[in-house]
Amino acid sequence: MKEFTYIRAATLTDLPTGATIIAGGTNLLDLMKHEVMTPGALVDISRTGNDQVEVSGEGLRIGAMVRNSDLATNQIVRRHYPVLSRALLAGASGQLRNMATTGGNLMQRTRCPYFYDTRMACNKRSPGAGCAARGGVTRNHAIFGTSEHCIASHPSDMAVAMCALDAEVEIVGPESRRVPLDQFYRLPGDRPDIETVLQPGEAIAAVHLPAPAGGVQRYRKVRDRASYAFALVSVAAVAVLVSGRIERIALAFGGVAPKPWRNRSVEQALTGETPSPALFSNAADILLADAAGQGGNDFKLPLLRRTLTAVLHDVTEARA
Ligand SMILES: Cc1cc2nc3c(=O)[nH]c(=O)nc-3n(C[C@H](O)[C@H](O)[C@H](O)COP(=O)(O)OP(=O)(O)OC[C@H]3O[C@@H](n4cnc5c(N)ncnc54)[C@H](O)[C@@H]3O)c2cc1C
Ligand code: SF4
């Protein structure tokens, strides 16, 4: 590990320029040990407050330092946003969730193995170096939103559920603002090293959830092991049925794109309709029309179809 200086911040509004934020450290410290990230200075935000889940307007404000385990077990989250609680509990391990934070989870880096191996070419680690994953082992890579420069997927479960809940990210810095989570992440294009709309000197202060959507909520994650593994494919769903028809539905997909993947055309095709196998099959067709496998992850296309179909059956047959 390279030498670095360490500063502890008192508030999120006076972060030193040029320093890399450390929150729970569960991802950043691994990256530093592998010398994938070599910051000269760390700023620790763990004592800046921002560790509360608060009712805000009709929704919820989740501070950036709220630990994943505290968020998963929060009574309001469990009762009104169960898809979020389920997604959190499907991630990592109990010990990791005790350290991992809301801001750090959103900002965690990809699990592309070539990104972690500094002997391999990686445009995300070293812009312009090339992409060793192309033509390599692509089991956990993306099928949507890739570019010729990067085919990595985003690893967060929490972000997928938040995306289906229409969450917004509160950014603090020279231009404090709120950004829909769906627009917070950038697709790789020709700059896979720039992953979000965060500018230098900015930090995530909180995540806002709108008023509870109600209905039936599900998070289904398919992975290589029953626990302690990242998603190959995941589906977050929030569905409201009225008189046997789908009144509203929000869907987000994990493990398949460089960001939590949302496709409004799929939701539109389902809205107002009576659930049926043919309807679900049509929804999967629309979703997969944009998909492209990389070879080693071609299995994700039929897997995503089956997972989406299973979740649609589940949310439309269950009682709210
Ligand atoms: C073995 C293992 C298994 C895992 N399995 C899963 C899994 O199945 N599903 C899943 O979703 N995750 C999984 N994780 C990832 C884990 O959830 C993340 O490591 C964790 O959420 C990161 O949070 P942190 O607070 O520790 O972030 P840190 O490691 O402190 O930071 C991560 C990144 O976020 C930046 N950052 C942190 N806070 C902020 C902020 N407020 N504003 C701006 N930038 C910020 C840091 O600069 C850094 O780049 C796993 C991790 C490990 C080690
Ligand atoms: S897929 Fe992205 S992260 Fe992986 S090696 Fe290629 S550029 Fe790097």
Short mmCIF file of N, CA, C and O in Angstrom, two decimals, residues 3-116:
data_model
loop_
_atom_site.label_atom_id
_atom_site.label_comp_id
_atom_site.label_asym_id
_atom_site.label_seq_id
_atom_site.Cartn_x
_atom_site.Cartn_y
_atom_site.Cartn_z
N GLU A 3 1.90 5.16 0.74
CA GLU A 3 1.70 6.06 1.90
C GLU A 3 0.62 7.08 1.58
O GLU A 3 0.48 7.52 0.44
N PHE A 4 -0.10 7.49 2.62
CA PHE A 4 -1.13 8.52 2.43
C PHE A 4 -1.26 9.30 3.72
O PHE A 4 -0.87 8.83 4.79
N THR A 5 -1.81 10.51 3.62
CA THR A 5 -2.12 11.27 4.83
C THR A 5 -3.58 11.03 5.18
O THR A 5 -4.39 10.66 4.32
N TYR A 6 -3.90 11.25 6.44
CA TYR A 6 -5.26 10.96 6.94
C TYR A 6 -5.79 12.18 7.67
O TYR A 6 -5.12 12.71 8.57
N ILE A 7 -6.99 12.60 7.26
CA ILE A 7 -7.63 13.75 7.92
C ILE A 7 -9.03 13.30 8.33
O ILE A 7 -9.68 12.56 7.57
N ARG A 8 -9.47 13.74 9.49
CA ARG A 8 -10.84 13.43 9.90
C ARG A 8 -11.69 14.69 9.75
O ARG A 8 -11.38 15.72 10.36
N ALA A 9 -12.73 14.63 8.92
CA ALA A 9 -13.56 15.80 8.68
C ALA A 9 -14.61 15.95 9.78
O ALA A 9 -15.12 14.95 10.29
N ALA A 10 -14.92 17.22 10.11
CA ALA A 10 -15.96 17.48 11.11
C ALA A 10 -17.33 17.63 10.43
O ALA A 10 -18.37 17.31 11.03
N THR A 11 -17.33 18.15 9.22
CA THR A 11 -18.58 18.29 8.48
C THR A 11 -18.31 17.92 7.01
O THR A 11 -17.16 17.92 6.56
N LEU A 12 -19.40 17.67 6.29
CA LEU A 12 -19.24 17.33 4.87
C LEU A 12 -19.04 18.57 4.01
O LEU A 12 -18.73 18.47 2.82
N THR A 13 -19.24 19.76 4.61
CA THR A 13 -19.18 20.98 3.79
C THR A 13 -17.78 21.56 3.68
O THR A 13 -17.56 22.47 2.90
N ASP A 14 -16.82 21.04 4.46
CA ASP A 14 -15.46 21.62 4.35
C ASP A 14 -14.44 20.52 4.07
O ASP A 14 -13.38 20.46 4.69
N LEU A 15 -14.76 19.67 3.10
CA LEU A 15 -13.82 18.58 2.77
C LEU A 15 -12.62 19.17 2.04
O LEU A 15 -12.77 20.01 1.15
N PRO A 16 -11.40 18.75 2.38
CA PRO A 16 -10.21 19.28 1.70
C PRO A 16 -10.19 18.85 0.23
O PRO A 16 -10.54 17.71 -0.09
N THR A 17 -9.81 19.76 -0.65
CA THR A 17 -9.77 19.41 -2.07
C THR A 17 -8.65 18.40 -2.33
O THR A 17 -7.59 18.45 -1.71
N GLY A 18 -8.94 17.48 -3.23
CA GLY A 18 -7.92 16.50 -3.62
C GLY A 18 -7.88 15.26 -2.75
O GLY A 18 -7.21 14.29 -3.10
N ALA A 19 -8.56 15.27 -1.61
CA ALA A 19 -8.53 14.09 -0.73
C ALA A 19 -9.64 13.12 -1.14
O ALA A 19 -10.70 13.53 -1.61
N THR A 20 -9.37 11.83 -0.97
CA THR A 20 -10.37 10.80 -1.28
C THR A 20 -11.16 10.47 -0.01
O THR A 20 -10.56 10.24 1.06
N ILE A 21 -12.47 10.43 -0.15
CA ILE A 21 -13.34 10.14 0.99
C ILE A 21 -13.20 8.68 1.40
O ILE A 21 -13.18 7.79 0.55
N ILE A 22 -13.10 8.46 2.71
CA ILE A 22 -13.25 7.10 3.24
C ILE A 22 -14.42 7.13 4.21
O ILE A 22 -14.52 8.01 5.07
N ALA A 23 -15.33 6.16 4.03
CA ALA A 23 -16.50 6.06 4.92
C ALA A 23 -16.33 4.79 5.76
O ALA A 23 -15.58 4.78 6.73
N GLY A 24 -16.95 3.67 5.36
CA GLY A 24 -16.73 2.41 6.08
C GLY A 24 -15.40 1.76 5.72
O GLY A 24 -14.87 0.94 6.47
N GLY A 25 -14.89 2.08 4.55
CA GLY A 25 -13.58 1.56 4.12
C GLY A 25 -13.61 0.14 3.58
O GLY A 25 -12.57 -0.40 3.20
N THR A 26 -14.79 -0.48 3.49
CA THR A 26 -14.84 -1.91 3.12
C THR A 26 -14.48 -2.15 1.66
O THR A 26 -14.08 -3.25 1.29
N ASN A 27 -14.61 -1.16 0.82
CA ASN A 27 -14.20 -1.29 -0.58
C ASN A 27 -12.89 -0.53 -0.81
O ASN A 27 -11.94 -1.06 -1.40
N LEU A 28 -12.82 0.68 -0.30
CA LEU A 28 -11.66 1.53 -0.58
C LEU A 28 -10.36 0.90 -0.07
O LEU A 28 -9.33 0.92 -0.77
N LEU A 29 -10.36 0.34 1.12
CA LEU A 29 -9.11 -0.21 1.67
C LEU A 29 -8.62 -1.39 0.84
O LEU A 29 -7.41 -1.55 0.63
N ASP A 30 -9.54 -2.24 0.35
CA ASP A 30 -9.13 -3.33 -0.55
C ASP A 30 -8.48 -2.76 -1.81
O ASP A 30 -7.44 -3.25 -2.27
N LEU A 31 -9.10 -1.72 -2.36
CA LEU A 31 -8.56 -1.13 -3.59
C LEU A 31 -7.19 -0.52 -3.34
O LEU A 31 -6.30 -0.57 -4.19
N MET A 32 -6.99 0.05 -2.16
CA MET A 32 -5.68 0.64 -1.83
C MET A 32 -4.64 -0.46 -1.61
O MET A 32 -3.48 -0.32 -2.03
N LYS A 33 -5.05 -1.54 -0.98
CA LYS A 33 -4.09 -2.65 -0.77
C LYS A 33 -3.63 -3.24 -2.10
O LYS A 33 -2.48 -3.63 -2.26
N HIS A 34 -4.55 -3.31 -3.06
CA HIS A 34 -4.20 -3.83 -4.40
C HIS A 34 -3.53 -2.76 -5.26
O HIS A 34 -3.17 -3.03 -6.40
N GLU A 35 -3.45 -1.54 -4.73
CA GLU A 35 -2.91 -0.38 -5.46
C GLU A 35 -3.68 -0.10 -6.75
O GLU A 35 -3.13 0.37 -7.74
N VAL A 36 -4.97 -0.40 -6.69
CA VAL A 36 -5.87 0.00 -7.78
C VAL A 36 -6.21 1.48 -7.61
O VAL A 36 -6.31 2.23 -8.58
N MET A 37 -6.41 1.88 -6.37
CA MET A 37 -6.55 3.30 -6.04
C MET A 37 -5.38 3.66 -5.11
O MET A 37 -5.10 2.92 -4.17
N THR A 38 -4.73 4.78 -5.42
CA THR A 38 -3.54 5.17 -4.63
C THR A 38 -3.66 6.63 -4.19
O THR A 38 -2.85 7.47 -4.60
N PRO A 39 -4.68 6.94 -3.39
CA PRO A 39 -4.86 8.34 -2.99
C PRO A 39 -3.70 8.81 -2.11
O PRO A 39 -3.19 8.05 -1.28
N GLY A 40 -3.31 10.08 -2.30
CA GLY A 40 -2.27 10.65 -1.46
C GLY A 40 -2.82 11.10 -0.12
O GLY A 40 -2.09 11.23 0.86
N ALA A 41 -4.13 11.36 -0.09
CA ALA A 41 -4.76 11.84 1.15
C ALA A 41 -6.16 11.23 1.27
O ALA A 41 -6.90 11.15 0.29
N LEU A 42 -6.48 10.81 2.49
CA LEU A 42 -7.83 10.31 2.78
C LEU A 42 -8.52 11.29 3.71
O LEU A 42 -7.89 11.81 4.65
N VAL A 43 -9.80 11.52 3.46
CA VAL A 43 -10.59 12.28 4.42
C VAL A 43 -11.70 11.38 4.95
O VAL A 43 -12.50 10.84 4.18
N ASP A 44 -11.67 11.18 6.26
CA ASP A 44 -12.60 10.27 6.93
C ASP A 44 -13.87 11.05 7.28
O ASP A 44 -13.81 12.04 8.02
N ILE A 45 -15.00 10.59 6.74
CA ILE A 45 -16.26 11.33 6.98
C ILE A 45 -17.13 10.63 8.02
O ILE A 45 -18.30 10.97 8.19
N SER A 46 -16.55 9.66 8.73
CA SER A 46 -17.38 8.86 9.64
C SER A 46 -17.84 9.64 10.87
O SER A 46 -18.74 9.20 11.58
N ARG A 47 -17.23 10.80 11.15
CA ARG A 47 -17.66 11.61 12.32
C ARG A 47 -18.36 12.89 11.89
O ARG A 47 -18.36 13.88 12.62
N THR A 48 -18.94 12.89 10.70
CA THR A 48 -19.60 14.12 10.22
C THR A 48 -21.09 14.13 10.51
O THR A 48 -21.82 14.98 10.00
N GLY A 49 -21.58 13.21 11.31
CA GLY A 49 -23.04 13.10 11.49
C GLY A 49 -23.59 12.36 10.28
O GLY A 49 -22.99 11.40 9.80
N ASN A 50 -24.69 12.84 9.76
CA ASN A 50 -25.30 12.20 8.56
C ASN A 50 -25.49 10.70 8.75
O ASN A 50 -25.37 9.93 7.80
N ASP A 51 -25.79 10.30 9.98
CA ASP A 51 -25.95 8.87 10.26
C ASP A 51 -27.36 8.54 10.74
O ASP A 51 -27.56 7.58 11.48
N GLN A 52 -28.32 9.38 10.33
CA GLN A 52 -29.70 9.17 10.77
C GLN A 52 -30.63 8.89 9.59
O GLN A 52 -30.42 9.40 8.49
N VAL A 53 -31.65 8.08 9.86
CA VAL A 53 -32.76 7.91 8.91
C VAL A 53 -33.90 8.77 9.46
O VAL A 53 -34.37 8.54 10.57
N GLU A 54 -34.30 9.78 8.69
CA GLU A 54 -35.29 10.73 9.20
C GLU A 54 -36.47 10.83 8.25
O GLU A 54 -36.29 10.79 7.02
N VAL A 55 -37.66 11.02 8.83
CA VAL A 55 -38.83 11.31 8.00
C VAL A 55 -38.64 12.72 7.44
O VAL A 55 -38.30 13.65 8.17
N SER A 56 -38.82 12.87 6.13
CA SER A 56 -38.61 14.16 5.48
C SER A 56 -39.76 14.38 4.50
O SER A 56 -39.87 13.66 3.51
N GLY A 57 -40.60 15.37 4.80
CA GLY A 57 -41.81 15.54 3.99
C GLY A 57 -42.62 14.26 4.08
O GLY A 57 -42.84 13.72 5.17
N GLU A 58 -43.02 13.73 2.95
CA GLU A 58 -43.78 12.47 2.98
C GLU A 58 -42.87 11.25 2.86
O GLU A 58 -43.32 10.12 2.91
N GLY A 59 -41.59 11.51 2.64
CA GLY A 59 -40.66 10.40 2.41
C GLY A 59 -39.64 10.25 3.51
O GLY A 59 -39.92 10.51 4.69
N LEU A 60 -38.44 9.85 3.11
CA LEU A 60 -37.39 9.50 4.06
C LEU A 60 -36.07 10.11 3.60
O LEU A 60 -35.78 10.10 2.40
N ARG A 61 -35.29 10.63 4.55
CA ARG A 61 -33.93 11.09 4.24
C ARG A 61 -32.97 10.14 4.95
O ARG A 61 -33.01 10.00 6.17
N ILE A 62 -32.12 9.49 4.14
CA ILE A 62 -31.17 8.51 4.67
C ILE A 62 -29.78 9.13 4.59
O ILE A 62 -29.25 9.38 3.49
N GLY A 63 -29.18 9.45 5.73
CA GLY A 63 -27.87 10.08 5.75
C GLY A 63 -26.81 9.18 5.10
O GLY A 63 -26.90 7.95 5.16
N ALA A 64 -25.81 9.80 4.49
CA ALA A 64 -24.78 9.04 3.77
C ALA A 64 -24.03 8.09 4.67
O ALA A 64 -23.48 7.09 4.22
N MET A 65 -23.97 8.41 5.99
CA MET A 65 -23.20 7.55 6.90
C MET A 65 -24.06 6.49 7.59
O MET A 65 -23.57 5.77 8.46
N VAL A 66 -25.33 6.39 7.23
CA VAL A 66 -26.16 5.32 7.80
C VAL A 66 -25.60 3.98 7.34
O VAL A 66 -25.36 3.75 6.15
N ARG A 67 -25.33 3.11 8.31
CA ARG A 67 -24.74 1.80 7.98
C ARG A 67 -25.78 0.90 7.30
O ARG A 67 -26.97 0.96 7.63
N ASN A 68 -25.32 0.05 6.43
CA ASN A 68 -26.24 -0.84 5.69
C ASN A 68 -27.08 -1.69 6.64
O ASN A 68 -28.26 -1.92 6.38
N SER A 69 -26.49 -2.17 7.73
CA SER A 69 -27.27 -3.02 8.65
C SER A 69 -28.34 -2.20 9.36
O SER A 69 -29.46 -2.69 9.57
N ASP A 70 -28.03 -0.95 9.73
CA ASP A 70 -29.03 -0.11 10.40
C ASP A 70 -30.17 0.23 9.45
O ASP A 70 -31.34 0.28 9.85
N LEU A 71 -29.83 0.47 8.19
CA LEU A 71 -30.88 0.81 7.21
C LEU A 71 -31.78 -0.40 6.95
O LEU A 71 -33.00 -0.28 6.87
N ALA A 72 -31.16 -1.57 6.85
CA ALA A 72 -31.95 -2.79 6.56
C ALA A 72 -32.94 -3.11 7.67
O ALA A 72 -34.02 -3.65 7.41
N THR A 73 -32.57 -2.76 8.90
CA THR A 73 -33.44 -3.13 10.04
C THR A 73 -34.29 -1.96 10.53
O THR A 73 -35.07 -2.13 11.46
N ASN A 74 -34.14 -0.80 9.91
CA ASN A 74 -34.97 0.35 10.30
C ASN A 74 -36.45 -0.01 10.13
O ASN A 74 -36.85 -0.54 9.08
N GLN A 75 -37.25 0.30 11.13
CA GLN A 75 -38.65 -0.13 11.11
C GLN A 75 -39.46 0.51 9.99
O GLN A 75 -40.33 -0.13 9.39
N ILE A 76 -39.18 1.77 9.69
CA ILE A 76 -39.92 2.43 8.59
C ILE A 76 -39.53 1.79 7.25
O ILE A 76 -40.37 1.54 6.39
N VAL A 77 -38.25 1.52 7.10
CA VAL A 77 -37.79 0.90 5.85
C VAL A 77 -38.41 -0.49 5.71
O VAL A 77 -38.92 -0.86 4.64
N ARG A 78 -38.35 -1.25 6.77
CA ARG A 78 -38.91 -2.62 6.70
C ARG A 78 -40.39 -2.61 6.37
O ARG A 78 -40.88 -3.44 5.62
N ARG A 79 -41.10 -1.64 6.93
CA ARG A 79 -42.55 -1.63 6.75
C ARG A 79 -42.97 -1.02 5.40
O ARG A 79 -43.84 -1.55 4.71
N HIS A 80 -42.34 0.11 5.05
CA HIS A 80 -42.82 0.86 3.87
C HIS A 80 -41.94 0.73 2.63
O HIS A 80 -42.39 1.06 1.53
N TYR A 81 -40.69 0.32 2.82
CA TYR A 81 -39.80 0.17 1.67
C TYR A 81 -39.12 -1.21 1.74
O TYR A 81 -37.88 -1.31 1.73
N PRO A 82 -39.91 -2.29 1.84
CA PRO A 82 -39.31 -3.60 2.08
C PRO A 82 -38.35 -4.04 0.99
O PRO A 82 -37.41 -4.81 1.25
N VAL A 83 -38.54 -3.56 -0.24
CA VAL A 83 -37.61 -3.94 -1.31
C VAL A 83 -36.19 -3.50 -0.97
O VAL A 83 -35.21 -4.19 -1.30
N LEU A 84 -36.07 -2.37 -0.29
CA LEU A 84 -34.75 -1.85 0.08
C LEU A 84 -34.13 -2.71 1.19
O LEU A 84 -32.95 -3.07 1.13
N SER A 85 -34.94 -3.04 2.17
CA SER A 85 -34.43 -3.88 3.26
C SER A 85 -33.97 -5.24 2.72
O SER A 85 -32.88 -5.72 3.07
N ARG A 86 -34.76 -5.81 1.82
CA ARG A 86 -34.39 -7.13 1.25
C ARG A 86 -33.12 -7.04 0.42
O ARG A 86 -32.28 -7.94 0.46
N ALA A 87 -32.98 -5.97 -0.34
CA ALA A 87 -31.78 -5.83 -1.18
C ALA A 87 -30.54 -5.69 -0.30
O ALA A 87 -29.49 -6.30 -0.57
N LEU A 88 -30.66 -4.90 0.76
CA LEU A 88 -29.51 -4.72 1.66
C LEU A 88 -29.10 -6.04 2.30
O LEU A 88 -27.91 -6.39 2.36
N LEU A 89 -30.10 -6.79 2.75
CA LEU A 89 -29.78 -8.06 3.43
C LEU A 89 -29.27 -9.12 2.46
O LEU A 89 -28.66 -10.11 2.89
N ALA A 90 -29.49 -8.92 1.17
CA ALA A 90 -28.96 -9.85 0.16
C ALA A 90 -27.50 -9.54 -0.17
O ALA A 90 -26.87 -10.27 -0.94
N GLY A 91 -26.97 -8.44 0.37
CA GLY A 91 -25.62 -8.01 0.01
C GLY A 91 -24.58 -8.34 1.07
O GLY A 91 -24.86 -8.27 2.28
N ALA A 92 -23.41 -8.71 0.63
CA ALA A 92 -22.22 -8.88 1.49
C ALA A 92 -22.50 -9.82 2.66
O ALA A 92 -23.17 -10.84 2.51
N SER A 93 -21.96 -9.48 3.85
CA SER A 93 -22.14 -10.31 5.05
C SER A 93 -22.54 -9.40 6.20
O SER A 93 -22.44 -8.17 6.09
N GLY A 94 -22.96 -9.99 7.30
CA GLY A 94 -23.35 -9.19 8.46
C GLY A 94 -22.25 -8.24 8.91
O GLY A 94 -22.49 -7.05 9.16
N GLN A 95 -21.01 -8.74 8.97
CA GLN A 95 -19.90 -7.89 9.43
C GLN A 95 -19.68 -6.72 8.47
O GLN A 95 -19.45 -5.58 8.89
N LEU A 96 -19.72 -7.02 7.17
CA LEU A 96 -19.51 -5.95 6.18
C LEU A 96 -20.64 -4.93 6.25
O LEU A 96 -20.41 -3.72 6.19
N ARG A 97 -21.88 -5.41 6.39
CA ARG A 97 -23.01 -4.47 6.43
C ARG A 97 -22.94 -3.58 7.67
O ARG A 97 -23.44 -2.47 7.66
N ASN A 98 -22.30 -4.06 8.75
CA ASN A 98 -22.15 -3.24 9.94
C ASN A 98 -21.22 -2.05 9.70
O ASN A 98 -21.31 -1.04 10.38
N MET A 99 -20.30 -2.18 8.76
CA MET A 99 -19.36 -1.10 8.44
C MET A 99 -19.81 -0.28 7.22
O MET A 99 -19.63 0.94 7.19
N ALA A 100 -20.35 -0.97 6.22
CA ALA A 100 -20.66 -0.32 4.93
C ALA A 100 -21.71 0.77 5.12
O ALA A 100 -22.67 0.61 5.88
N THR A 101 -21.53 1.87 4.40
CA THR A 101 -22.43 3.02 4.53
C THR A 101 -23.27 3.22 3.27
O THR A 101 -22.94 2.69 2.19
N THR A 102 -24.29 4.04 3.42
CA THR A 102 -25.17 4.33 2.27
C THR A 102 -24.40 5.00 1.13
O THR A 102 -24.50 4.60 -0.02
N GLY A 103 -23.60 6.04 1.48
CA GLY A 103 -22.83 6.73 0.44
C GLY A 103 -21.78 5.82 -0.18
O GLY A 103 -21.61 5.79 -1.41
N GLY A 104 -21.09 5.06 0.67
CA GLY A 104 -20.04 4.17 0.17
C GLY A 104 -20.60 3.06 -0.70
O GLY A 104 -19.98 2.65 -1.69
N ASN A 105 -21.77 2.57 -0.35
CA ASN A 105 -22.39 1.51 -1.14
C ASN A 105 -22.72 2.02 -2.55
O ASN A 105 -22.47 1.33 -3.54
N LEU A 106 -23.26 3.23 -2.63
CA LEU A 106 -23.57 3.78 -3.95
C LEU A 106 -22.30 3.99 -4.78
O LEU A 106 -22.31 3.85 -5.99
N MET A 107 -21.20 4.34 -4.08
CA MET A 107 -19.95 4.70 -4.78
C MET A 107 -18.98 3.55 -4.92
O MET A 107 -17.87 3.73 -5.43
N GLN A 108 -19.31 2.36 -4.44
CA GLN A 108 -18.39 1.23 -4.54
C GLN A 108 -18.04 0.98 -6.00
O GLN A 108 -18.84 1.24 -6.90
N ARG A 109 -16.83 0.47 -6.21
CA ARG A 109 -16.35 0.29 -7.58
C ARG A 109 -16.74 -1.10 -8.10
O ARG A 109 -17.10 -1.99 -7.36
N THR A 110 -16.59 -1.26 -9.41
CA THR A 110 -16.98 -2.51 -10.06
C THR A 110 -16.17 -3.71 -9.52
O THR A 110 -15.07 -3.54 -9.00
N ARG A 111 -16.72 -4.89 -9.70
CA ARG A 111 -16.01 -6.12 -9.32
C ARG A 111 -15.39 -6.81 -10.53
O ARG A 111 -15.06 -8.01 -10.47
N CYS A 112 -15.22 -6.10 -11.63
CA CYS A 112 -14.51 -6.66 -12.78
C CYS A 112 -13.11 -7.12 -12.31
O CYS A 112 -12.34 -6.31 -11.77
N PRO A 113 -12.77 -8.39 -12.50
CA PRO A 113 -11.48 -8.87 -11.97
C PRO A 113 -10.28 -8.18 -12.59
O PRO A 113 -9.23 -8.06 -11.95
N TYR A 114 -10.41 -7.69 -13.81
CA TYR A 114 -9.28 -7.03 -14.48
C TYR A 114 -9.04 -5.64 -13.89
O TYR A 114 -7.93 -5.12 -13.95
N PHE A 115 -10.09 -5.04 -13.35
CA PHE A 115 -9.94 -3.75 -12.68
C PHE A 115 -9.07 -3.91 -11.43
O PHE A 115 -8.28 -3.02 -11.09
N TYR A 116 -9.19 -5.05 -10.76
CA TYR A 116 -8.44 -5.28 -9.52
C TYR A 116 -7.01 -5.78 -9.76
O TYR A 116 -6.23 -5.84 -8.82
#
